[in-house]
């Protein structure tokens, strides 16, 4: 597989009616592979996140995904700059793990190893030494491969938040703590909301004259964000603001392939957003070819991701929300975020 920089992510032709290319019928991704966190009520979430039943459900999801997608749900598109290679590993029905390689030393780290067989196959194909597992959070579809990979790689350490019950955790991390793997430096950022201990990881691109990379787990997706299962809208907003404090050229590597569903939902909110229309058309073309839609950039996300546009008057007006006299600006943004989340959940349920 060849490596490439993420370029040309804009559609070359004007988007057709409804943001879709002429003659293309859009079938939402929610009608395809199942998201284990979708039919969530309080009781089901507690069972999934806190009991062995959740692990058994995860094992069933892995088995079904291996049968349905023997080569993964998407065609991986490696990203290379001198000294670094990032290999997205499509796992389950819509998850991504990421193998991040220091090409000079052959040392590597993996982010959110959902399916240990898929990760191990990538490790062997690349001929690298797996030294670290970075877990964004405890959910099985992000941490289920930890135990098997640690058994296979004795020197491998598991990093994550002590606030989440991450399987096989060996090295708890604090907010802003840094970890080196070969010449790679990762910074952990606490981003609670989806879970109380959710963390994202930022790969410093400066030593390689490259943009930094944000591995966002379930905090942030292309045109979307994760559900706040263990936090308030205010908590989630603060975590999203942490991510947006990174540079606009930062590459976003999300935990799921949700682009079509999220972009289609966003297009229902902002009908005259040309950047959104173009991105939707591009994503449709990518997914027709089973190609990944990541990475995007944080600067690009700010032009069409409604969860990052809570400060934009056009989105506020579309939602029918106005800031009250004397209302704190961030409190108002949290209200906007809550309403976007509510509408997104209703959209998913239809």
PDB file of C-alpha atoms in Angstrom, residues 13-27 281 284-285 288:
ATOM      1  CA  UNK A  13     -17.679  19.676  -9.177  1.00  0.00           C
ATOM      2  CA  UNK A  14     -20.568  21.635  -7.719  1.00  0.00           C
ATOM      3  CA  UNK A  15     -22.688  19.558  -5.350  1.00  0.00           C
ATOM      4  CA  UNK A  16     -25.979  18.333  -6.705  1.00  0.00           C
ATOM      5  CA  UNK A  17     -29.419  18.685  -5.229  1.00  0.00           C
ATOM      6  CA  UNK A  18     -29.426  18.017  -1.497  1.00  0.00           C
ATOM      7  CA  UNK A  19     -25.612  17.887  -1.438  1.00  0.00           C
ATOM      8  CA  UNK A  20     -25.445  14.581  -3.338  1.00  0.00           C
ATOM      9  CA  UNK A  21     -23.992  13.953  -6.795  1.00  0.00           C
ATOM     10  CA  UNK A  22     -26.652  13.750  -9.484  1.00  0.00           C
ATOM     11  CA  UNK A  23     -28.101  10.266  -9.759  1.00  0.00           C
ATOM     12  CA  UNK A  24     -26.692   9.075  -6.419  1.00  0.00           C
ATOM     13  CA  UNK A  25     -29.069   7.708  -3.821  1.00  0.00           C
ATOM     14  CA  UNK A  26     -27.779   8.096  -0.265  1.00  0.00           C
ATOM     15  CA  UNK A  27     -28.360   5.138   2.053  1.00  0.00           C
ATOM     16  CA  UNK A 281     -20.376  15.194  -1.903  1.00  0.00           C
ATOM     17  CA  UNK A 284     -20.323  10.126  -0.723  1.00  0.00           C
ATOM     18  CA  UNK A 285     -17.744   9.490  -3.427  1.00  0.00           C
ATOM     19  CA  UNK A 288     -19.007   4.517  -2.664  1.00  0.00           C
TER      20      UNK A 288
END
